Each structure stands twice: as C-alpha cells, then as structure tokens.
Coordinates of C-alpha atoms in Angstrom, one line a residue:
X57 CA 5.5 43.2 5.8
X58 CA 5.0 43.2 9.2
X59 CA 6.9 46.3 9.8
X60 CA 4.5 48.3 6.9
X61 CA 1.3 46.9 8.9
X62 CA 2.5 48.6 11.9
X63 CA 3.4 51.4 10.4
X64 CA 0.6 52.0 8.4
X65 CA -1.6 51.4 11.7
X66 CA 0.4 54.1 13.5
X67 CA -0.1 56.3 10.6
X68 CA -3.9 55.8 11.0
X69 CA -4.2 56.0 14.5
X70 CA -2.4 59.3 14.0
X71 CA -4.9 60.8 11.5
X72 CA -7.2 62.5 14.2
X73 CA -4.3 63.7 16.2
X74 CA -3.4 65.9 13.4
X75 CA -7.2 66.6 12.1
X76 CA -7.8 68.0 15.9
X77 CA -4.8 70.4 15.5
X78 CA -5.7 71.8 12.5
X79 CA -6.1 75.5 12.9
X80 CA -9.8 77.2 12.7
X81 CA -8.9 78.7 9.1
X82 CA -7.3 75.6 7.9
X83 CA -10.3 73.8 8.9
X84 CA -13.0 76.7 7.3
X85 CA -10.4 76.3 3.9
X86 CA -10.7 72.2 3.6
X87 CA -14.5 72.9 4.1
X88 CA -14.9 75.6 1.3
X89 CA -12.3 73.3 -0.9
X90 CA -14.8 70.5 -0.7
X91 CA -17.6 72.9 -1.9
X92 CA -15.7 74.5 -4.3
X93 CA -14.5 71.2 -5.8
X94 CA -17.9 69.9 -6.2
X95 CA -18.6 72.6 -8.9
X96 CA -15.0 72.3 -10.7
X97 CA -15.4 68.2 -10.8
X98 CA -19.4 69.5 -12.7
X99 CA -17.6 71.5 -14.8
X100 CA -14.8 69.0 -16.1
X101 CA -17.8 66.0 -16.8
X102 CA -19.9 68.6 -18.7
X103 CA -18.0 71.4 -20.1
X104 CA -16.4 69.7 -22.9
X105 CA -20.0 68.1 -24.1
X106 CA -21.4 71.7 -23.9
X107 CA -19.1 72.4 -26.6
X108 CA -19.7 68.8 -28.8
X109 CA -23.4 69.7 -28.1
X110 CA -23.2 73.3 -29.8
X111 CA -21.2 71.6 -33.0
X112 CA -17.4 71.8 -32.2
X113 CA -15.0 69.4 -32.7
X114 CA -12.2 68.0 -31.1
X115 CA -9.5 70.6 -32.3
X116 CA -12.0 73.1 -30.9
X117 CA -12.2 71.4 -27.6
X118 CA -8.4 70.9 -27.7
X119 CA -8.2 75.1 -28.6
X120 CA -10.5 75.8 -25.9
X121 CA -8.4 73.4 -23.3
X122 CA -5.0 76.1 -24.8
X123 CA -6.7 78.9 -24.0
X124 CA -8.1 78.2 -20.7
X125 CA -4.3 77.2 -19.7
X126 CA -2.7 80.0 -21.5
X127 CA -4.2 82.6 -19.6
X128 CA -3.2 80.6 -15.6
X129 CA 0.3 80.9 -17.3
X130 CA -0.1 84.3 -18.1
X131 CA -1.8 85.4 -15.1
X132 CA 0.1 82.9 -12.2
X133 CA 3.1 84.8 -12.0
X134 CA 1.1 88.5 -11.5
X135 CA -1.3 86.7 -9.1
X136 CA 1.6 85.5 -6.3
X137 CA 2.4 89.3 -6.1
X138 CA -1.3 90.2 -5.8
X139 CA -1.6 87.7 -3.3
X140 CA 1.4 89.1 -1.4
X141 CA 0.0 92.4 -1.8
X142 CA -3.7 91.9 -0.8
X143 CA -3.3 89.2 1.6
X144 CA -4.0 85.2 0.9
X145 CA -7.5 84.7 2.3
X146 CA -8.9 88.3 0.1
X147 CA -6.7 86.9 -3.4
X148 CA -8.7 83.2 -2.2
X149 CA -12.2 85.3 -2.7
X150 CA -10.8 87.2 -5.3
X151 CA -11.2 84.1 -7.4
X152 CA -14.1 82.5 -5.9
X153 CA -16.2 85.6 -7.5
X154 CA -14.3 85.3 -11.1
X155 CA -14.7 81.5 -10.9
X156 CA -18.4 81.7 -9.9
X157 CA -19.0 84.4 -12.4
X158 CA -17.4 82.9 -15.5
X159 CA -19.5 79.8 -15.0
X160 CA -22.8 81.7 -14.5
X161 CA -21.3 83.5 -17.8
X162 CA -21.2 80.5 -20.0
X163 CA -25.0 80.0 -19.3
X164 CA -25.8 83.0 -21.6
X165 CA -23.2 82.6 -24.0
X166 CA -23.1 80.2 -26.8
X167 CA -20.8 81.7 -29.5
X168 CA -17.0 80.9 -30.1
X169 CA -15.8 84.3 -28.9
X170 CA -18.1 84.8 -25.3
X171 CA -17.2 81.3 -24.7
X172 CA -13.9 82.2 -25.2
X173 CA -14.0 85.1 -23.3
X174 CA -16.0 83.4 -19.6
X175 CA -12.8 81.2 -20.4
X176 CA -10.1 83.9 -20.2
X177 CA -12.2 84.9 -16.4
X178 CA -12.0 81.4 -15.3
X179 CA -8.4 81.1 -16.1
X180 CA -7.5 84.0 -13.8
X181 CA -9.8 82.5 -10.9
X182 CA -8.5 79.7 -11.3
X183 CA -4.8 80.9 -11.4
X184 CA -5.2 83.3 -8.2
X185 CA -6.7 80.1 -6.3
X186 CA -4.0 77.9 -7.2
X187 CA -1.0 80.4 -6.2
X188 CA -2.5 81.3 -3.1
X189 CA -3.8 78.2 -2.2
X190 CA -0.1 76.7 -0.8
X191 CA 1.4 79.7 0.5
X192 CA -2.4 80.3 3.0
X193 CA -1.7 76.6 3.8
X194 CA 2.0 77.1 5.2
X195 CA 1.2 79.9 7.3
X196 CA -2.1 77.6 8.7
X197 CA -0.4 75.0 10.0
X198 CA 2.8 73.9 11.9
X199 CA 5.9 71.8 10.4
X200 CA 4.5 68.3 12.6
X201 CA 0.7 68.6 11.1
X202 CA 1.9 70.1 7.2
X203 CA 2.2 66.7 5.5
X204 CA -1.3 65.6 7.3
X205 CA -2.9 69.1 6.2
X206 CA -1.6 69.1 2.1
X207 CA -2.8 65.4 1.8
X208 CA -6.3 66.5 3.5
X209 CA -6.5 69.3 1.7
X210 CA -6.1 67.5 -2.1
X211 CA -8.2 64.6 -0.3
X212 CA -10.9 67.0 0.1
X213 CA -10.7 67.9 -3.3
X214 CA -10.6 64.7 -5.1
X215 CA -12.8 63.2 -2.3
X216 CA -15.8 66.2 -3.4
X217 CA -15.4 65.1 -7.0
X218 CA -16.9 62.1 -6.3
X219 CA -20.2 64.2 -5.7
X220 CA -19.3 66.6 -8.6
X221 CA -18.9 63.7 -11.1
X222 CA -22.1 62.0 -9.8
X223 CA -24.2 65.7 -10.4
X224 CA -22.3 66.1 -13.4
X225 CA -22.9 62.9 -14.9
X226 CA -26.8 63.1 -14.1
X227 CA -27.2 67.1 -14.2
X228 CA -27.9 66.8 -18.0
X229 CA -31.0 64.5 -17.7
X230 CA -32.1 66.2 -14.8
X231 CA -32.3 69.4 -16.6
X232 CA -33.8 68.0 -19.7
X233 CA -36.6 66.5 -17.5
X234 CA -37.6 69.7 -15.9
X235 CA -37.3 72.1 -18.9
X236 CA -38.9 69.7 -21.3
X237 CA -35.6 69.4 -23.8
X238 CA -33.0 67.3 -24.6
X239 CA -30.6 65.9 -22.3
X240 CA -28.0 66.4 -24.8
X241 CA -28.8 69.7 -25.9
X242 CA -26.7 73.1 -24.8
X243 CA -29.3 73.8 -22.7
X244 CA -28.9 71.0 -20.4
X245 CA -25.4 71.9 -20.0
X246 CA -26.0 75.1 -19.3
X247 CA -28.2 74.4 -16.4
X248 CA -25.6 71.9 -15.5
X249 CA -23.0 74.5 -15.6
X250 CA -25.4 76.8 -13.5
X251 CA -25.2 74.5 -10.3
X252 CA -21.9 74.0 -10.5
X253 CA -21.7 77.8 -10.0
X254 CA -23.8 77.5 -7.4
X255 CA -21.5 75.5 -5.4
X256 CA -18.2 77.5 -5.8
X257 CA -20.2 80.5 -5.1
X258 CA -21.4 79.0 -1.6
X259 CA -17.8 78.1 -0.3
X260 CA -17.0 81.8 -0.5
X261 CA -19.0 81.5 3.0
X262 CA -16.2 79.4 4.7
X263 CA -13.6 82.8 3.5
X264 CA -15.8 85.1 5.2
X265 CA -15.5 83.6 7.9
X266 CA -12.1 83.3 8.8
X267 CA -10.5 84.8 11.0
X268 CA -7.8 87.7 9.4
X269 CA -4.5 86.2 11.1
X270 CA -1.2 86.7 9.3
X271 CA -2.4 84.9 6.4
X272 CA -5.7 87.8 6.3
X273 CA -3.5 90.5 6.3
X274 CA -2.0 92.7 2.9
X275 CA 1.7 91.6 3.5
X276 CA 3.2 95.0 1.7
X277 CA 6.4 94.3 3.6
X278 CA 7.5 91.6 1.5
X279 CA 8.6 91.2 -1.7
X280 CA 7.0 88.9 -4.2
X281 CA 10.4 87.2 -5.7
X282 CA 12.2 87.8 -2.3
X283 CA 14.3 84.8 -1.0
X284 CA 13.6 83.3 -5.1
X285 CA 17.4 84.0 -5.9
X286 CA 19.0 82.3 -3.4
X287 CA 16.9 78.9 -4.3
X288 CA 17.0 79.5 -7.6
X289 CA 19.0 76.6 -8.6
X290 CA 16.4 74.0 -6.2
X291 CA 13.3 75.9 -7.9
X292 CA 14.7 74.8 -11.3
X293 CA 15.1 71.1 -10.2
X294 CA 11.9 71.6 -9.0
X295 CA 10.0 72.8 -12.1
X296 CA 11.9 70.2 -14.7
X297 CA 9.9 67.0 -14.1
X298 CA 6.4 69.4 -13.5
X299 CA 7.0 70.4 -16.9
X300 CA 8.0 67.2 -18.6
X301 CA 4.5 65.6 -16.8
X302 CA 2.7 68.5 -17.5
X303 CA 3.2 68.3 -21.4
X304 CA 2.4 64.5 -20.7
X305 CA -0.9 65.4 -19.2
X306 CA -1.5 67.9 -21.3
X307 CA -2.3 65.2 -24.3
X308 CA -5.1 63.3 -22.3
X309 CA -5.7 65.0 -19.4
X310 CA -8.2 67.7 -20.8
X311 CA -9.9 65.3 -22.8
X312 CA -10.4 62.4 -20.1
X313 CA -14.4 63.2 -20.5
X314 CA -14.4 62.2 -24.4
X315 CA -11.9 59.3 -23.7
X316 CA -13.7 57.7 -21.7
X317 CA -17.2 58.3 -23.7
X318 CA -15.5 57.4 -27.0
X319 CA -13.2 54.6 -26.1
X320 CA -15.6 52.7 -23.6
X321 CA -19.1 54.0 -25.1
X322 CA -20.2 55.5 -22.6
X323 CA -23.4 57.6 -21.9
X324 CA -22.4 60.8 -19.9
X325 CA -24.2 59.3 -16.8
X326 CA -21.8 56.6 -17.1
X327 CA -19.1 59.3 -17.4
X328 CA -20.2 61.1 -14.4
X329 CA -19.9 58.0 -12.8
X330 CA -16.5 56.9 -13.4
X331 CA -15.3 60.5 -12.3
X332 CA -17.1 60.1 -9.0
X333 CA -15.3 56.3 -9.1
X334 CA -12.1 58.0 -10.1
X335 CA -12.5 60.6 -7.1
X336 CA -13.4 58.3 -4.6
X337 CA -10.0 56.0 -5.2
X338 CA -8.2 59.0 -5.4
X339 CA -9.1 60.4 -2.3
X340 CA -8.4 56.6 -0.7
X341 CA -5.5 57.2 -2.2
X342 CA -4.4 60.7 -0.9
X343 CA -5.2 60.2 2.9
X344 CA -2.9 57.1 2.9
X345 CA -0.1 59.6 1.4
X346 CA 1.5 60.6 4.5
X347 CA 1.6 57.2 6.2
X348 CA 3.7 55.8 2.9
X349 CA 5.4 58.5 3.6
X350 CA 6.2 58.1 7.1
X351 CA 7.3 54.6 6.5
X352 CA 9.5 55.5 3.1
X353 CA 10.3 59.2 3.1
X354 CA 8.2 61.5 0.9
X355 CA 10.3 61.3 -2.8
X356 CA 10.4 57.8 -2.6
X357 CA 6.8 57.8 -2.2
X358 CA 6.2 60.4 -4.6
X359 CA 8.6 58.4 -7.1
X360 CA 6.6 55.1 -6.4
X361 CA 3.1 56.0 -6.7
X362 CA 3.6 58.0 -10.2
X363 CA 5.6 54.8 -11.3
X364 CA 2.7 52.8 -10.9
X365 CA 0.5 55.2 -12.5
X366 CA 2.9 54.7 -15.7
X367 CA 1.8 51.2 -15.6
X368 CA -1.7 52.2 -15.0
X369 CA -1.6 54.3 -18.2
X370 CA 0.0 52.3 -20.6
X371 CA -2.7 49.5 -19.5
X372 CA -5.5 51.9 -20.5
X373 CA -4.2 53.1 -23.8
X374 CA -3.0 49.5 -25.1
X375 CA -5.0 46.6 -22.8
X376 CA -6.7 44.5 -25.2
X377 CA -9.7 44.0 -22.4
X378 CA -11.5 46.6 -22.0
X379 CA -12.7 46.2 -18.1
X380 CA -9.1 46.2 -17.4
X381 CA -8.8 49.1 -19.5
X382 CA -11.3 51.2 -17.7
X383 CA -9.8 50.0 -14.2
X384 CA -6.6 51.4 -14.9
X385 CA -8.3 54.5 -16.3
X386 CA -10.1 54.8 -12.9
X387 CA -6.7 53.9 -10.9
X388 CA -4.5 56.0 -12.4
X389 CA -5.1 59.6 -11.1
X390 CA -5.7 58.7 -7.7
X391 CA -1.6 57.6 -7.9
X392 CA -0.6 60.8 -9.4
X393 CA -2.5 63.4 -7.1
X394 CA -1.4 60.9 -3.8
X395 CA 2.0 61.9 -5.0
X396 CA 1.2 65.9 -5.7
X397 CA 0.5 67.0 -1.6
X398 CA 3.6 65.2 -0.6
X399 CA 6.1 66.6 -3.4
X400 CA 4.1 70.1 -2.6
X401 CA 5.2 70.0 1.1
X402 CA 8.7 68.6 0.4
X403 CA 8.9 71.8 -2.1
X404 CA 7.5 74.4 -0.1
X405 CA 9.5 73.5 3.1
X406 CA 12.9 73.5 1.2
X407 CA 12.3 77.1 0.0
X408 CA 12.5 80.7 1.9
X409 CA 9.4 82.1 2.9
X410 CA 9.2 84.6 0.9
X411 CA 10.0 82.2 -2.1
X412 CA 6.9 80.4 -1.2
X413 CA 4.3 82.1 -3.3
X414 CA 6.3 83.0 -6.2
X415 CA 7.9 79.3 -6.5
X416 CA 4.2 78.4 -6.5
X417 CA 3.1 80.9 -9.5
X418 CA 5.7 79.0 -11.1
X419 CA 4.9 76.0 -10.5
X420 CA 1.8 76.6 -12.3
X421 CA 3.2 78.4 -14.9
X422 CA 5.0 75.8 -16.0
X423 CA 1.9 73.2 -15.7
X424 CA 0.1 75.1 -17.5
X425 CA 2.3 75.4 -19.8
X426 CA 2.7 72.3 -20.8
X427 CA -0.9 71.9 -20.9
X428 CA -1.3 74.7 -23.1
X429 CA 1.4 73.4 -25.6
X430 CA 0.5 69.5 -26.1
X431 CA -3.6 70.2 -25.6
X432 CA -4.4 71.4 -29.1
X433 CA -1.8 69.5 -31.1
X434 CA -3.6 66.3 -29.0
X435 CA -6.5 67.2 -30.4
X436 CA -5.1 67.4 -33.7
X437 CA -3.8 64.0 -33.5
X438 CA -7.1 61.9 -32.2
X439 CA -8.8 63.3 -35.5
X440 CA -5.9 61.4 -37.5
X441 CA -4.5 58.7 -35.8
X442 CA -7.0 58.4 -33.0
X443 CA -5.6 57.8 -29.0
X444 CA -3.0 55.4 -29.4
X445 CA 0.0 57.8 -30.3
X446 CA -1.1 60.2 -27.4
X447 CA -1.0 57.6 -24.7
X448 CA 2.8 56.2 -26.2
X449 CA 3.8 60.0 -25.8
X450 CA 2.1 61.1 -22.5
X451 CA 4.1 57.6 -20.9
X452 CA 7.4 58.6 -22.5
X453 CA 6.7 61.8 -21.1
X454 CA 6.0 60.4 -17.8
X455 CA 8.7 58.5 -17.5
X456 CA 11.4 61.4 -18.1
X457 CA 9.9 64.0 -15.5
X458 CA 9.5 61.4 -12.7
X459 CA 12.9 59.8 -13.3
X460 CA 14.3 63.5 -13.1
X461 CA 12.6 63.9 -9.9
X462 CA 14.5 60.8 -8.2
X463 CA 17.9 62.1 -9.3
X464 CA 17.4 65.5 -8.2
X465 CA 15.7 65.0 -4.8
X466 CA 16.4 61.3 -3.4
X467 CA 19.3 62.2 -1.6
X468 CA 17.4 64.9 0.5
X469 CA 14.6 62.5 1.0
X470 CA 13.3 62.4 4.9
X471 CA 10.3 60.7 6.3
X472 CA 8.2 63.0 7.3
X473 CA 7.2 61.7 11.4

C-alpha cells in the first residue's frame, strides 16, 4: 500500500510537468474539446426528450439512436482518408460546421423525416471528429507526454459534461420561463438544443487558431490504409473486444437519459444533474488514469477499471436499494472512459503511422456498429420485458470483450513512465 501512495504521489506531482509540455495546438485542441463537449453532453440530456415530447416512443428513440450510429459507420472509414487528404486540423472544422449546423437544424424541424435527416449530418460530424481526433493528437505530442495528453484530453471531455448536463438538465425550464411555454414541450428542447449549438460552434475558434504544423497540412503523400496490412492481425485483436462492448453499450447506453428518469423518477433537472455528477467522477477518474498506469502498466489498468465497471452495472440493473442503484449508475462510466485514453495510446503506439487514422475509422466503425445493431432491438425489449434483460445482456457482453482484451494484450503490457 505504501508503494501505490508513492506512486500515485509521483504520478501527481508529475501532472504539470507534462501539462507545461503540451504543444500550443494540443493545448488550443483540449480547450475547444471542453467547449465542444459542453454542447454534445446538452444534446445527450435533452435530445431524447425532444423526441418523447413530440409523441415518439421508445422504439422510435431506439430507431433514431440506429440511425445516428449507422451513418459514423458508414461514413468513418471515408472520413480517415479525407482527413489524410485535407489535413487533421481542416477535417477537425470540417465537423465542427456539420455538428453545429445539424443541431441548429433540429430547431426547425419537427417531423420524422427532417429529424432524421439533421441526424444523418450529425453522424458525419461526428464521424470526421472522432477519426481525426487521435491521429491530430499523435502528431501533437511526444512518446513521454502521450499517455498524460489522451487522459487530458477525454478528461476534458467528460470533465465539460459536467457543465453540459447541468445546462441540459435546467435549459428546459429556462426556456419555458422566458418564452411563456412549457418546460416539457418541443419548444423547450429546441431552444435547449440551440445553445448547445452555440457552444460547439464557439470551439471552432480554438481551430482557427492553430498553428498549420504537420498535423495542418493535406498529407497527399500518404496513403489512407498504408502500413494497415502489415498490422492487420494486431488491428483485429484490437477491434474484437470494442465490438463485443460496443454491442453491450449499445443496449443502455443511448437510452441512459430515460433510464435514469424512468427507473429512479426523475425530473429532467434531476437528470441533468446526475450527468453533470456522472461527468465530474468520470473526469476524477480519467486524470488518475495514467498514474494507475504508471504503477501497473496500461492493460492491466484498462482490464481492472472496466472489471469494476461490470460490478458497477450489474448493481444498477438488479440492486434492490435504489440509492445504491443510482451510485453505481453514476460510478460506472467514469471506469469505462478512465480505461478508453489508456487502451487508445497503447493502440495507436503499436501501429504504423500511417495505420493510425485508418485503424481509428475502424475503430469506430466497429463501435458504432454495435451500437447501431443492439440500439433498436433494446428498445424493442424495454416495451416488453422492461430493463432487466438488457442489463443481464450488456454484462455478459462486457464480460466477453474485456476478458478478450487481457488474453490478447497482457503479455505486451508496459507501464507507461
């Protein structure tokens, strides 16, 4: 014990030695990340209650939640080559715009199809962000400051939902006060769904102002699926257990809004507050990633905190207290995305270059995969047998993809000082 208190103390202490070598760009891109995450963390409290509040059900939410991941696995492969082609930082404000405009879209929209269409837009922001996002972050940083910059980087985004769920939660009542209608009507939503526009179209400011680099400029010289052949056989081991969690999260994960209202009775303020609760654990969680990892490589790390998580999630589908419940509901995401920047370095370092941003198209692809398989057949099953049979599944699920990810990796685990 007293060797983990020293250890986690050195990690700590060593937290502003990397945060003062952090490149200018990677320092501008962990500022607009926080922005941007604000509005994303609006749009997951209210979105799915814009659609209850217009008359849709929970196969319609569940359809919605397909469709929005069908089209990041249609367009994540095409978007690594564009982002090889145009350059990372231009593809990273590429999809600011589409992300900004598809939200300012579903403020004039209320029907099944325009809905459905600002959907399709979002997707392919949000597809071109994610696939770009790693590959700009390699090329920002150095091998001794990469674990330190990933774990920043999803800390800044979990860490800015704690402000998005607050403003999501609240946005509703705010608007209703101001326009004179009810705080569950669409047009509360919609006016929450305008500010959450707002945000991510302000972090486009932090792009501009980069400077080009090697990460700014259109990098025609390679090619998109170069170097993907000769690690073709660590990409697959790599994608497995992502797949296997991804169909696991893909059962609640879209719906964590109308779990939490439903099976704890919450108002959406409430809601909006246990995301920003949920965010603000999970970004606890996230900066203490590296120092874990320090002390027991990153695998073993990764492979610990998602076992935990299991526990977390079996306790929130089958406690028969409710606080303890809702704890575990707040708990368990932080251990999950503590695990994601660590795995994401381990990943990225263990490829070729130019494997980078096509193993990271694929990565998504086959997240959102799984999300777009198991979301509408979820949504199916809450009408009939209610959340009980999703959470059994989603653990099982769990289970598989991060046992996987022990057999395939542990032996090349390293600590990461």
């Amino acid at each position: 014990m007293s060797n983990l208190s020293a250890a986690v103390s050195r990690g700590l202490r060593n937290y502003g030695m990397h945060l003062a070598g952090f490149s200018r760009n990677a320092r501008l891109y962990l500022l607009g990340a926080f922005i941007t995450s604000i509005g994303l963390r609006i749009v997951d409290v209210v979105f799915n209650f814009y659609l209850v509040s217009l008359g849709h059900r929970a196969d319609f939410v569940g359809q919605m939640a397909s469709l929005l991941q069908g089209v990041i696995f249609v367009i994540a492969l095409p978007a690594s080559i564009i982002a090889v082609r145009i350059g990372l930082r231009r593809a990273l404000a590429v999809s600011t715009v589409l992300i900004a405009a598809a939200l300012f879209g579903l403020t004039l929209v209320v029907a099944p199809e325009g809905i459905a269409l600002m959907l399709v837009l979002y997707g392919a922001g949000l597809a071109i962000m994610v696939v770009a996002m790693l590959p700009f972050l390699m090329e920002n940083s150095t091998p001794a400051e990469r674990t330190h910059l990933f774990s920043m980087n999803q800390a800044a985004v979990i860490g800015a939902g704690f402000a998005g769920g607050f403003i999501g939660g609240n946005a509703p009542q705010w608007a209703a006060s101001l326009g004179g209608f009810h705080a569950d009507s669409p047009q509360a939503y919609q006016e929450a769904l305008a500010v959450a526009a707002c945000f991510v179209l302000v972090s486009l400011g932090g792009l501009v102002l980069m400077s080009p680099g090697h990460s700014g400029r259109a990098q025609v010289a390679r090619r998109a699926f170069s170097g993907v052949r000769a690690d073709w056989r660590l990409i697959v081991k790599i994608l497995i257990p992502n797949l296997l969690i991804s169909l696991g999260a893909g059962l609640l994960i879209p719906f964590n809004n109308l779990f939490a209202r439903t099976r704890y009775a919450l108002t959406d303020a409430q809601v909006g507050t246990i995301f920003a609760l949920m965010s603000l654990m999970g970004g606890i969680a996230i900066v203490t990633g590296p120092v874990l990892a320090n002390r027991f490589g990153r695998i073993r790390t990764v492979v610990l905190t998602q076992a935990v998580s299991v526990v977390m999630l079996v306790l929130l589908g089958f406690s028969p207290w409710a606080w303890l419940g809702l704890l575990a509901f707040m708990l368990r995401p932080g251990l999950m995305q503590m695990s994601g920047p660590l795995f994401d370095a381990f990943s990225m370092e263990h490829v070729h270059e130019d494997a980078r941003a096509s193993l990271s198209s694929l990565n998504q692809m086959m997240w959102t995969f799984g999300m777009m398989v198991a979301s509408p057949l979820s949504g199916r099953v809450q009408l009939e047998y209610g959340w009980e049979p999703i959470i059994a599944v989603m653990t099982a699920a769990y289970v598989l993809g991060i046992g996987l990810q022990y057999v395939f990796f542990a032996r090349q685990d390293t600590r990461t000082a």
